[in-house]
Amino acid sequence: MNRCADARAVAATVPGADVGNAGLRPPMVPRQASFFPPPVLNPFVQQTRLGVARRIQIFFLGIILLPIRALLVAIILLLSWSLAAISTACCPEKLTHPITGWKRKITHPVLKFLGHAMFFSMGFVVTVKGKIATPLEAPIFVVAPHSTFFDGIACVAAGLPSIVSRNENVQVPLVGRILRALQPVLVSRVDPDSRKNTINEIIRRATSGGEWPQILVFPEGTCTNRSCLITFKPGAFIPGVPVQPILLRYPNKLDTVTWTWQGYTFIQLCVLTWCQPFTRVEVEFMPVQVPSDEERSDPVLFASTIRNVMAEALKIPVTDHTYEDCRLMISAGQLTLPMEAGLVEFTKISRKLKLDWDGIRKHLDEYAAIASSSKGGRIGIEEFAEYLKLPVSDVLRQLFALFDRNHDGSIDFREYVIGLAVLCNPANTEEIIQVAFKLFDVDEDGFITEEEFSTILQASLGVPDLDVSGLFKEIAQGDSVSYEEFKSFALKHPEYAKIFTTYLDLQTCHVFSLPKEVQATPSVVSNKVSPESHEESTSDKKDD
Protein backbone atom coordinates (compact mmCIF):
# COMPACT_ATOMS: atom_id res chain seq x y z
CA MET A 1 0.00 0.00 0.00
CA ASN A 2 1.49 3.40 -0.99
CA ARG A 3 1.68 6.55 1.12
CA CYS A 4 -1.56 8.01 -0.25
CA ALA A 5 -3.48 4.83 0.46
CA ASP A 6 -2.13 4.84 4.01
CA ALA A 7 -3.25 8.43 4.39
CA ARG A 8 -6.75 7.67 3.11
CA ALA A 9 -7.11 4.60 5.34
CA VAL A 10 -6.19 6.46 8.53
CA ALA A 11 -7.95 9.70 7.64
CA ALA A 12 -11.18 7.81 7.05
CA THR A 13 -11.35 7.07 10.77
CA VAL A 14 -11.29 10.75 11.72
CA PRO A 15 -14.51 12.77 12.02
CA GLY A 16 -14.72 15.32 9.24
CA ALA A 17 -12.34 13.39 7.02
CA ASP A 18 -15.11 12.82 4.49
CA VAL A 19 -15.28 16.57 3.85
CA GLY A 20 -13.32 17.42 0.71
CA ASN A 21 -10.73 15.07 -0.75
CA ALA A 22 -9.35 13.23 2.27
CA GLY A 23 -7.01 11.21 0.07
CA LEU A 24 -4.89 14.31 -0.50
CA ARG A 25 -4.54 15.15 3.18
CA PRO A 26 -1.60 14.32 5.48
CA PRO A 27 -1.74 10.96 7.30
CA MET A 28 -3.50 11.07 10.66
CA VAL A 29 -2.38 9.66 13.99
CA PRO A 30 -4.73 6.90 15.25
CA ARG A 31 -6.09 6.97 18.80
CA GLN A 32 -4.31 4.66 21.22
CA ALA A 33 -5.58 3.23 24.46
CA SER A 34 -2.65 4.51 26.52
CA PHE A 35 -4.20 8.00 26.60
CA PHE A 36 -7.86 7.13 27.12
CA PRO A 37 -9.60 9.47 29.59
CA PRO A 38 -9.39 8.35 33.23
CA PRO A 39 -12.39 6.52 34.76
CA VAL A 40 -12.72 9.32 37.35
CA LEU A 41 -12.26 12.72 35.74
CA ASN A 42 -11.96 14.77 38.95
CA PRO A 43 -11.18 12.98 42.23
CA PHE A 44 -10.50 16.27 44.03
CA VAL A 45 -14.05 17.59 44.38
CA GLN A 46 -16.82 16.67 46.81
CA GLN A 47 -20.28 18.20 46.94
CA THR A 48 -22.36 17.07 49.92
CA ARG A 49 -25.95 18.24 49.49
CA LEU A 50 -28.08 18.78 52.59
CA GLY A 51 -31.86 18.60 52.36
CA VAL A 52 -34.19 20.65 54.53
CA ALA A 53 -34.91 17.75 56.91
CA ARG A 54 -31.20 17.05 57.30
CA ARG A 55 -30.47 20.71 58.04
CA ILE A 56 -33.14 20.79 60.74
CA GLN A 57 -31.75 17.60 62.28
CA ILE A 58 -28.20 19.01 62.28
CA PHE A 59 -29.40 22.24 63.89
CA PHE A 60 -31.20 20.63 66.82
CA LEU A 61 -28.58 17.93 67.41
CA GLY A 62 -25.86 20.54 67.15
CA ILE A 63 -27.35 22.59 69.97
CA ILE A 64 -26.69 19.65 72.29
CA LEU A 65 -23.76 17.75 70.78
CA LEU A 66 -21.54 20.51 69.42
CA PRO A 67 -20.63 22.28 72.70
CA ILE A 68 -20.20 19.00 74.59
CA ARG A 69 -17.90 17.52 71.94
CA ALA A 70 -15.91 20.72 71.52
CA LEU A 71 -15.31 20.81 75.29
CA LEU A 72 -14.24 17.15 75.40
CA VAL A 73 -11.85 17.60 72.46
CA ALA A 74 -10.28 20.62 74.15
CA ILE A 75 -9.78 18.72 77.43
CA ILE A 76 -8.25 15.70 75.69
CA LEU A 77 -5.93 17.92 73.63
CA LEU A 78 -4.67 19.63 76.79
CA LEU A 79 -4.04 16.30 78.53
CA SER A 80 -2.28 14.91 75.45
CA TRP A 81 -0.14 18.05 75.16
CA SER A 82 0.94 17.72 78.80
CA LEU A 83 2.05 14.11 78.35
CA ALA A 84 3.72 14.89 75.03
CA ALA A 85 5.62 17.78 76.62
CA ILE A 86 6.94 15.43 79.32
CA SER A 87 8.00 12.72 76.86
CA THR A 88 9.78 15.16 74.52
CA ALA A 89 11.45 17.29 77.19
CA CYS A 90 15.11 17.93 76.37
CA CYS A 91 14.69 16.14 73.02
CA PRO A 92 15.82 17.85 69.79
CA GLU A 93 13.19 18.71 67.20
CA LYS A 94 14.73 16.25 64.74
CA LEU A 95 15.45 13.07 66.65
CA THR A 96 18.67 11.17 66.04
CA HIS A 97 17.71 8.34 68.38
CA PRO A 98 14.32 6.82 69.27
CA ILE A 99 12.57 7.76 72.52
CA THR A 100 13.04 4.89 74.95
CA GLY A 101 12.74 4.08 78.65
CA TRP A 102 9.96 5.34 80.87
CA LYS A 103 9.10 8.17 78.47
CA ARG A 104 8.11 5.61 75.85
CA LYS A 105 6.61 2.99 78.16
CA ILE A 106 4.35 5.37 80.09
CA THR A 107 3.39 8.18 77.74
CA HIS A 108 2.86 6.11 74.59
CA PRO A 109 0.04 3.86 75.95
CA VAL A 110 -1.64 6.87 77.57
CA LEU A 111 -1.46 8.91 74.35
CA LYS A 112 -2.90 5.96 72.47
CA PHE A 113 -5.80 5.78 74.95
CA LEU A 114 -6.41 9.53 74.66
CA GLY A 115 -6.40 9.22 70.88
CA HIS A 116 -9.18 6.64 71.01
CA ALA A 117 -11.04 8.81 73.52
CA MET A 118 -10.81 11.85 71.26
CA PHE A 119 -12.33 10.11 68.23
CA PHE A 120 -14.99 8.56 70.47
CA SER A 121 -15.86 12.00 71.86
CA MET A 122 -16.25 13.28 68.29
CA GLY A 123 -18.82 10.55 67.62
CA PHE A 124 -16.70 8.09 65.63
CA VAL A 125 -17.65 4.44 65.80
CA VAL A 126 -14.52 2.57 64.69
CA THR A 127 -14.50 -0.98 63.34
CA VAL A 128 -11.05 -2.57 63.04
CA LYS A 129 -10.49 -5.56 60.77
CA GLY A 130 -7.42 -7.67 60.28
CA LYS A 131 -4.24 -8.09 62.32
CA ILE A 132 -1.66 -5.37 62.95
CA ALA A 133 1.82 -6.43 61.84
CA THR A 134 4.80 -6.12 64.17
CA PRO A 135 7.73 -3.78 63.33
CA LEU A 136 9.79 -6.77 62.20
CA GLU A 137 6.98 -8.07 59.96
CA ALA A 138 6.23 -4.71 58.33
CA PRO A 139 8.25 -1.61 59.23
CA ILE A 140 5.95 0.60 57.13
CA PHE A 141 2.17 1.11 57.01
CA VAL A 142 0.61 2.61 53.86
CA VAL A 143 -2.90 4.06 54.24
CA ALA A 144 -5.41 4.78 51.46
CA PRO A 145 -7.61 6.34 50.34
CA HIS A 146 -6.61 9.62 51.97
CA SER A 147 -9.68 11.85 52.00
CA THR A 148 -9.79 13.86 55.24
CA PHE A 149 -7.91 15.10 58.30
CA PHE A 150 -10.01 12.57 60.24
CA ASP A 151 -7.87 9.84 58.61
CA GLY A 152 -5.66 10.24 61.68
CA ILE A 153 -7.88 7.49 63.11
CA ALA A 154 -5.68 5.05 61.17
CA CYS A 155 -2.64 6.24 63.14
CA VAL A 156 -4.48 5.68 66.43
CA ALA A 157 -5.73 2.24 65.34
CA ALA A 158 -2.19 1.25 64.29
CA GLY A 159 -0.80 2.07 67.75
CA LEU A 160 0.57 5.59 67.11
CA PRO A 161 3.43 4.83 64.72
CA SER A 162 5.68 7.60 63.43
CA ILE A 163 4.37 9.63 60.50
CA VAL A 164 5.91 11.72 57.74
CA SER A 165 4.97 15.36 58.33
CA ARG A 166 5.90 18.88 57.27
CA ASN A 167 8.39 20.61 59.55
CA GLU A 168 5.93 23.50 60.00
CA ASN A 169 3.39 21.21 61.66
CA VAL A 170 5.50 20.73 64.79
CA GLN A 171 5.31 24.51 65.34
CA VAL A 172 1.51 24.45 65.67
CA PRO A 173 0.38 25.04 69.28
CA LEU A 174 -0.80 21.91 71.17
CA VAL A 175 -0.88 19.68 68.08
CA GLY A 176 2.80 20.29 67.28
CA ARG A 177 4.00 18.97 70.64
CA ILE A 178 1.76 15.89 70.36
CA LEU A 179 3.14 15.29 66.87
CA ARG A 180 6.71 15.43 68.17
CA ALA A 181 5.85 12.70 70.70
CA LEU A 182 5.14 10.39 67.75
CA GLN A 183 8.77 10.77 66.59
CA PRO A 184 7.83 11.94 63.08
CA VAL A 185 9.97 12.05 59.96
CA LEU A 186 10.02 15.78 59.26
CA VAL A 187 10.07 17.30 55.78
CA SER A 188 11.29 20.86 55.18
CA ARG A 189 10.00 22.80 52.17
CA VAL A 190 12.82 25.37 52.34
CA ASP A 191 15.65 22.82 52.39
CA PRO A 192 16.64 21.79 48.82
CA ASP A 193 18.03 18.51 50.19
CA SER A 194 14.85 17.75 52.16
CA ARG A 195 13.53 15.07 49.82
CA LYS A 196 16.83 13.18 49.82
CA ASN A 197 17.19 13.53 53.60
CA THR A 198 13.61 12.35 54.17
CA ILE A 199 14.13 9.25 52.03
CA ASN A 200 17.39 8.47 53.83
CA GLU A 201 15.66 8.84 57.21
CA ILE A 202 12.82 6.51 56.15
CA ILE A 203 15.34 3.93 54.94
CA ARG A 204 17.35 4.24 58.19
CA ARG A 205 14.30 3.69 60.38
CA ALA A 206 12.71 0.98 58.21
CA THR A 207 15.90 -1.08 58.24
CA SER A 208 16.67 -0.60 61.96
CA GLY A 209 15.34 -4.05 62.87
CA GLY A 210 12.54 -2.74 65.09
CA GLU A 211 14.64 -0.18 66.98
CA TRP A 212 12.46 2.66 65.68
CA PRO A 213 8.64 2.67 65.70
CA GLN A 214 6.84 1.70 62.50
CA ILE A 215 6.25 4.48 59.96
CA LEU A 216 2.79 5.36 58.66
CA VAL A 217 2.51 7.00 55.23
CA PHE A 218 -0.39 8.28 53.13
CA PRO A 219 1.22 7.53 49.74
CA GLU A 220 -1.30 9.52 47.69
CA GLY A 221 0.12 12.71 49.18
CA THR A 222 -3.15 14.67 49.00
CA CYS A 223 -6.86 14.24 49.75
CA THR A 224 -9.35 12.82 47.24
CA ASN A 225 -13.07 11.99 47.34
CA ARG A 226 -12.36 8.22 47.69
CA SER A 227 -13.77 7.50 44.21
CA CYS A 228 -10.40 6.11 43.08
CA LEU A 229 -6.79 5.68 44.13
CA ILE A 230 -4.47 8.25 42.57
CA THR A 231 -0.74 7.76 41.99
CA PHE A 232 1.20 6.52 45.00
CA LYS A 233 4.38 8.48 45.77
CA PRO A 234 7.37 6.08 45.87
CA GLY A 235 8.88 7.33 49.15
CA ALA A 236 7.39 4.57 51.35
CA PHE A 237 8.50 1.89 48.88
CA ILE A 238 12.11 2.97 48.31
CA PRO A 239 13.47 1.01 51.32
CA GLY A 240 12.24 -2.19 49.67
CA VAL A 241 10.94 -3.62 52.95
CA PRO A 242 7.59 -5.35 53.55
CA VAL A 243 4.64 -2.98 53.98
CA GLN A 244 1.20 -3.45 55.47
CA PRO A 245 -1.63 -1.73 53.54
CA ILE A 246 -4.39 -0.15 55.63
CA LEU A 247 -7.78 0.56 54.05
CA LEU A 248 -10.11 3.31 55.23
CA ARG A 249 -13.86 3.31 54.64
CA TYR A 250 -16.55 5.73 55.83
CA PRO A 251 -19.84 3.84 55.27
CA ASN A 252 -22.23 6.67 56.19
CA LYS A 253 -25.39 7.83 54.41
CA LEU A 254 -24.29 11.45 54.78
CA ASP A 255 -20.65 12.23 53.99
CA THR A 256 -19.44 14.88 56.44
CA VAL A 257 -15.76 13.95 56.45
CA THR A 258 -14.42 14.32 52.89
CA TRP A 259 -12.05 17.28 52.70
CA THR A 260 -11.02 17.99 49.12
CA TRP A 261 -9.83 20.98 47.10
CA GLN A 262 -13.42 21.92 46.28
CA GLY A 263 -16.05 21.47 48.96
CA TYR A 264 -16.48 22.15 52.66
CA THR A 265 -13.79 23.86 54.72
CA PHE A 266 -12.04 22.43 57.78
CA ILE A 267 -14.35 24.25 60.23
CA GLN A 268 -17.51 23.34 58.30
CA LEU A 269 -16.60 19.63 58.27
CA CYS A 270 -15.82 19.63 61.99
CA VAL A 271 -19.18 21.24 62.79
CA LEU A 272 -21.13 18.92 60.45
CA THR A 273 -19.41 15.80 61.81
CA TRP A 274 -19.75 16.76 65.46
CA CYS A 275 -23.47 17.44 64.94
CA GLN A 276 -24.06 13.83 63.79
CA PRO A 277 -25.18 11.21 66.34
CA PHE A 278 -22.25 9.06 65.19
CA THR A 279 -19.90 8.62 62.24
CA ARG A 280 -18.86 5.13 61.13
CA VAL A 281 -15.33 4.35 60.00
CA GLU A 282 -13.75 1.01 59.08
CA VAL A 283 -10.01 0.45 59.40
CA GLU A 284 -8.84 -2.74 57.68
CA PHE A 285 -5.31 -4.08 58.10
CA MET A 286 -4.54 -6.12 54.99
CA PRO A 287 -1.96 -8.93 54.83
CA VAL A 288 1.67 -7.81 54.73
CA GLN A 289 2.97 -7.33 51.19
CA VAL A 290 6.56 -8.50 50.63
CA PRO A 291 8.28 -7.01 47.56
CA SER A 292 9.82 -9.22 44.90
CA ASP A 293 13.43 -8.74 43.84
CA GLU A 294 12.25 -6.64 40.89
CA GLU A 295 10.05 -4.48 43.15
CA ARG A 296 12.91 -3.93 45.60
CA SER A 297 14.95 -2.39 42.82
CA ASP A 298 11.98 -0.48 41.36
CA PRO A 299 9.97 1.42 44.02
CA VAL A 300 7.58 2.80 41.38
CA LEU A 301 6.64 -0.75 40.39
CA PHE A 302 6.25 -1.73 44.06
CA ALA A 303 4.01 1.31 44.68
CA SER A 304 1.88 0.42 41.65
CA THR A 305 1.51 -3.19 42.80
CA ILE A 306 0.38 -2.15 46.29
CA ARG A 307 -2.03 0.42 44.85
CA ASN A 308 -3.62 -2.21 42.60
CA VAL A 309 -4.00 -4.62 45.53
CA MET A 310 -5.69 -1.94 47.65
CA ALA A 311 -7.92 -0.73 44.80
CA GLU A 312 -9.10 -4.26 44.13
CA ALA A 313 -10.00 -4.72 47.81
CA LEU A 314 -11.83 -1.38 47.82
CA LYS A 315 -13.49 -2.14 44.46
CA ILE A 316 -12.56 1.26 43.01
CA PRO A 317 -10.48 2.19 39.93
CA VAL A 318 -7.01 3.71 39.83
CA THR A 319 -6.00 6.89 37.98
CA ASP A 320 -2.71 8.64 37.27
CA HIS A 321 -3.68 11.88 38.97
CA THR A 322 -1.31 13.26 41.56
CA TYR A 323 -0.69 16.34 43.71
CA GLU A 324 0.64 18.19 40.65
CA ASP A 325 -2.86 17.94 39.14
CA CYS A 326 -4.13 19.88 42.15
CA ARG A 327 -1.57 22.60 41.48
CA LEU A 328 -2.65 22.75 37.83
CA MET A 329 -6.28 22.83 38.93
CA ILE A 330 -5.60 25.86 41.13
CA SER A 331 -3.69 27.53 38.29
CA ALA A 332 -6.64 26.95 35.96
CA GLY A 333 -8.91 28.73 38.41
CA GLN A 334 -6.50 31.68 38.55
CA LEU A 335 -6.69 31.87 34.73
CA THR A 336 -10.53 32.13 34.94
CA LEU A 337 -10.94 28.59 33.63
CA PRO A 338 -13.04 25.96 35.40
CA MET A 339 -10.72 24.46 38.02
CA GLU A 340 -11.16 20.91 36.72
CA ALA A 341 -9.81 22.08 33.34
CA GLY A 342 -6.28 21.73 34.71
CA LEU A 343 -6.56 17.99 35.42
CA VAL A 344 -4.42 15.96 33.02
CA GLU A 345 -3.36 12.81 34.95
CA PHE A 346 0.05 14.34 35.51
CA THR A 347 1.88 11.08 36.21
CA LYS A 348 0.91 9.52 32.88
CA ILE A 349 1.32 12.67 30.80
CA SER A 350 4.72 13.58 32.25
CA ARG A 351 6.09 10.05 31.97
CA LYS A 352 4.90 9.25 28.45
CA LEU A 353 5.37 12.69 26.88
CA LYS A 354 8.54 13.64 28.80
CA LEU A 355 6.97 16.85 30.13
CA ASP A 356 7.66 18.44 33.51
CA TRP A 357 5.26 20.52 35.61
CA ASP A 358 6.64 23.83 34.37
CA GLY A 359 6.15 22.75 30.75
CA ILE A 360 2.55 21.70 31.30
CA ARG A 361 1.89 24.89 33.29
CA LYS A 362 3.16 26.90 30.32
CA HIS A 363 0.76 25.01 28.04
CA LEU A 364 -2.05 25.91 30.44
CA ASP A 365 -1.37 29.61 29.81
CA GLU A 366 -1.52 29.00 26.05
CA TYR A 367 -4.71 27.00 26.40
CA ALA A 368 -6.34 29.71 28.52
CA ALA A 369 -5.61 32.26 25.79
CA ILE A 370 -7.79 30.18 23.44
CA ALA A 371 -10.46 28.82 25.77
CA SER A 372 -11.06 31.54 28.37
CA SER A 373 -13.87 33.11 26.34
CA SER A 374 -15.64 29.82 25.60
CA LYS A 375 -18.28 28.18 27.78
CA GLY A 376 -16.96 25.46 30.03
CA GLY A 377 -13.34 26.31 29.27
CA ARG A 378 -13.19 24.02 26.22
CA ILE A 379 -11.99 24.80 22.70
CA GLY A 380 -14.37 24.40 19.77
CA ILE A 381 -13.47 24.53 16.07
CA GLU A 382 -14.45 28.21 15.92
CA GLU A 383 -12.18 29.21 18.83
CA PHE A 384 -9.41 27.07 17.34
CA ALA A 385 -9.69 28.81 13.96
CA GLU A 386 -9.95 32.26 15.54
CA TYR A 387 -6.81 31.68 17.61
CA LEU A 388 -4.87 30.53 14.54
CA LYS A 389 -6.34 33.42 12.50
CA LEU A 390 -7.32 30.94 9.80
CA PRO A 391 -10.66 29.95 8.27
CA VAL A 392 -12.40 26.66 9.06
CA SER A 393 -11.11 24.49 6.20
CA ASP A 394 -10.73 20.76 5.56
CA VAL A 395 -7.12 20.80 6.80
CA LEU A 396 -8.05 22.72 9.94
CA ARG A 397 -10.94 20.34 10.65
CA GLN A 398 -8.61 17.36 10.38
CA LEU A 399 -6.00 19.02 12.59
CA PHE A 400 -8.74 19.80 15.12
CA ALA A 401 -9.97 16.20 14.94
CA LEU A 402 -6.49 14.96 15.83
CA PHE A 403 -6.57 17.02 19.03
CA ASP A 404 -10.18 15.97 19.76
CA ARG A 405 -9.32 12.48 20.98
CA ASN A 406 -12.77 11.54 22.28
CA HIS A 407 -14.60 12.91 19.21
CA ASP A 408 -16.97 15.13 21.19
CA GLY A 409 -16.41 18.21 19.02
CA SER A 410 -14.28 20.10 21.55
CA ILE A 411 -10.77 20.04 22.99
CA ASP A 412 -10.07 20.03 26.72
CA PHE A 413 -6.71 20.89 28.26
CA ARG A 414 -5.64 17.26 28.54
CA GLU A 415 -6.29 16.70 24.83
CA TYR A 416 -4.48 19.95 24.03
CA VAL A 417 -1.31 18.89 25.90
CA ILE A 418 -1.33 15.45 24.26
CA GLY A 419 -1.94 16.96 20.84
CA LEU A 420 0.96 19.39 21.13
CA ALA A 421 3.36 16.66 22.25
CA VAL A 422 2.26 13.90 19.88
CA LEU A 423 1.28 15.90 16.80
CA CYS A 424 2.93 19.31 16.80
CA ASN A 425 6.17 19.17 18.77
CA PRO A 426 7.63 16.30 16.66
CA ALA A 427 6.99 18.48 13.59
CA ASN A 428 8.45 21.57 15.22
CA THR A 429 12.15 20.70 15.17
CA GLU A 430 14.86 23.04 13.92
CA GLU A 431 15.19 21.00 10.72
CA ILE A 432 11.47 21.14 9.96
CA ILE A 433 11.32 24.87 10.69
CA GLN A 434 14.17 25.42 8.24
CA VAL A 435 12.39 23.38 5.57
CA ALA A 436 9.12 25.21 6.20
CA PHE A 437 10.88 28.58 5.89
CA LYS A 438 12.42 27.57 2.56
CA LEU A 439 8.97 26.43 1.46
CA PHE A 440 7.55 29.93 1.99
CA ASP A 441 10.65 31.76 0.69
CA VAL A 442 9.82 31.19 -2.97
CA ASP A 443 12.38 33.64 -4.43
CA GLU A 444 15.13 32.41 -2.08
CA ASP A 445 16.08 35.89 -0.87
CA GLY A 446 16.07 34.92 2.81
CA PHE A 447 12.78 36.67 3.57
CA ILE A 448 9.10 35.76 3.25
CA THR A 449 6.79 38.38 1.82
CA GLU A 450 3.07 38.48 2.52
CA GLU A 451 2.39 37.40 -1.08
CA GLU A 452 4.65 34.34 -0.74
CA PHE A 453 3.12 33.50 2.62
CA SER A 454 -0.40 33.84 1.25
CA THR A 455 0.29 31.71 -1.85
CA ILE A 456 1.63 28.73 0.06
CA LEU A 457 -1.04 28.80 2.79
CA GLN A 458 -3.79 29.08 0.18
CA ALA A 459 -2.49 25.91 -1.47
CA SER A 460 -1.91 24.17 1.85
CA LEU A 461 -5.38 24.87 3.21
CA GLY A 462 -7.19 24.60 -0.12
CA VAL A 463 -8.68 28.11 0.26
CA PRO A 464 -7.87 30.17 -2.88
CA ASP A 465 -9.20 33.45 -1.48
CA LEU A 466 -7.59 33.11 1.96
CA ASP A 467 -6.73 36.42 3.66
CA VAL A 468 -3.63 35.88 5.82
CA SER A 469 -2.77 39.51 6.55
CA GLY A 470 -3.68 39.21 10.23
CA LEU A 471 -1.55 36.08 10.72
CA PHE A 472 1.33 37.60 8.72
CA LYS A 473 1.38 40.66 10.99
CA GLU A 474 1.61 38.35 14.02
CA ILE A 475 4.88 36.98 12.63
CA ALA A 476 6.44 39.93 10.81
CA GLN A 477 7.94 42.98 12.44
CA GLY A 478 8.04 44.77 9.07
CA ASP A 479 7.08 44.10 5.46
CA SER A 480 8.73 40.67 5.42
CA VAL A 481 9.61 37.80 7.75
CA SER A 482 13.20 36.79 8.48
CA TYR A 483 14.16 33.26 9.45
CA GLU A 484 14.68 34.24 13.12
CA GLU A 485 11.19 35.79 13.26
CA PHE A 486 9.69 32.72 11.61
CA LYS A 487 11.53 30.37 13.97
CA SER A 488 10.54 32.36 17.06
CA PHE A 489 6.89 32.31 16.04
CA ALA A 490 6.96 28.57 15.20
CA LEU A 491 8.50 27.67 18.56
CA LYS A 492 6.01 29.79 20.52
CA HIS A 493 3.01 28.48 18.51
CA PRO A 494 3.60 24.76 17.84
CA GLU A 495 -0.02 24.42 16.65
CA TYR A 496 1.12 25.88 13.31
CA ALA A 497 3.77 23.19 12.79
CA LYS A 498 1.26 20.79 11.23
CA ILE A 499 -0.17 23.53 9.01
CA PHE A 500 3.26 24.72 7.84
CA THR A 501 4.23 21.18 6.84
CA THR A 502 0.90 20.22 5.25
CA TYR A 503 2.02 21.50 1.86
CA LEU A 504 5.07 19.22 2.03
CA ASP A 505 2.81 16.25 2.81
CA LEU A 506 0.57 17.10 -0.11
CA GLN A 507 3.55 17.25 -2.47
CA THR A 508 4.96 13.98 -1.16
CA CYS A 509 1.58 12.24 -1.52
CA HIS A 510 1.25 13.51 -5.09
CA VAL A 511 4.78 12.48 -6.12
CA PHE A 512 4.48 8.95 -4.77
CA SER A 513 1.13 8.41 -6.46
CA LEU A 514 2.74 8.97 -9.90
CA PRO A 515 4.20 6.19 -12.09
CA LYS A 516 7.76 5.26 -11.20
CA GLU A 517 9.22 6.78 -14.34
CA VAL A 518 7.67 10.13 -13.44
CA GLN A 519 8.74 9.86 -9.79
CA ALA A 520 12.35 9.83 -10.88
CA THR A 521 11.96 13.39 -12.21
CA PRO A 522 9.22 15.00 -10.16
CA SER A 523 8.95 18.08 -12.33
CA VAL A 524 5.27 18.43 -11.58
CA VAL A 525 6.11 19.78 -8.15
CA SER A 526 5.96 23.53 -8.50
CA ASN A 527 7.75 24.37 -5.28
CA LYS A 528 11.46 23.79 -4.83
CA VAL A 529 11.06 22.07 -1.44
CA SER A 530 10.17 18.40 -1.90
CA PRO A 531 11.29 15.25 -0.07
CA GLU A 532 13.53 13.11 -2.22
CA SER A 533 12.57 9.76 -0.76
CA HIS A 534 9.90 8.15 1.39
CA GLU A 535 12.33 7.69 4.24
CA GLU A 536 13.13 11.40 4.30
CA SER A 537 9.54 12.60 4.25
CA THR A 538 8.20 14.39 7.27
CA SER A 539 6.15 12.38 9.69
CA ASP A 540 4.29 13.43 12.79
CA LYS A 541 3.61 9.93 14.04
CA LYS A 542 4.66 9.21 17.58
CA ASP A 543 3.51 6.29 19.65
CA ASP A 544 1.39 7.21 22.60
Short mmCIF file of C-alpha atoms in Angstrom, two decimals, residues 3 42 61 99 114 150 250-251 303 318 329 358 401 469 489 502 527 534:
data_model
loop_
_atom_site.label_atom_id
_atom_site.label_comp_id
_atom_site.label_asym_id
_atom_site.label_seq_id
_atom_site.Cartn_x
_atom_site.Cartn_y
_atom_site.Cartn_z
CA ARG A 3 1.68 6.55 1.12
CA ASN A 42 -11.96 14.77 38.95
CA LEU A 61 -28.58 17.93 67.41
CA ILE A 99 12.57 7.76 72.52
CA LEU A 114 -6.41 9.53 74.66
CA PHE A 150 -10.01 12.57 60.24
CA TYR A 250 -16.55 5.73 55.83
CA PRO A 251 -19.84 3.84 55.27
CA ALA A 303 4.01 1.31 44.68
CA VAL A 318 -7.01 3.71 39.83
CA MET A 329 -6.28 22.83 38.93
CA ASP A 358 6.64 23.83 34.37
CA ALA A 401 -9.97 16.20 14.94
CA SER A 469 -2.77 39.51 6.55
CA PHE A 489 6.89 32.31 16.04
CA THR A 502 0.90 20.22 5.25
CA ASN A 527 7.75 24.37 -5.28
CA HIS A 534 9.90 8.15 1.39
#
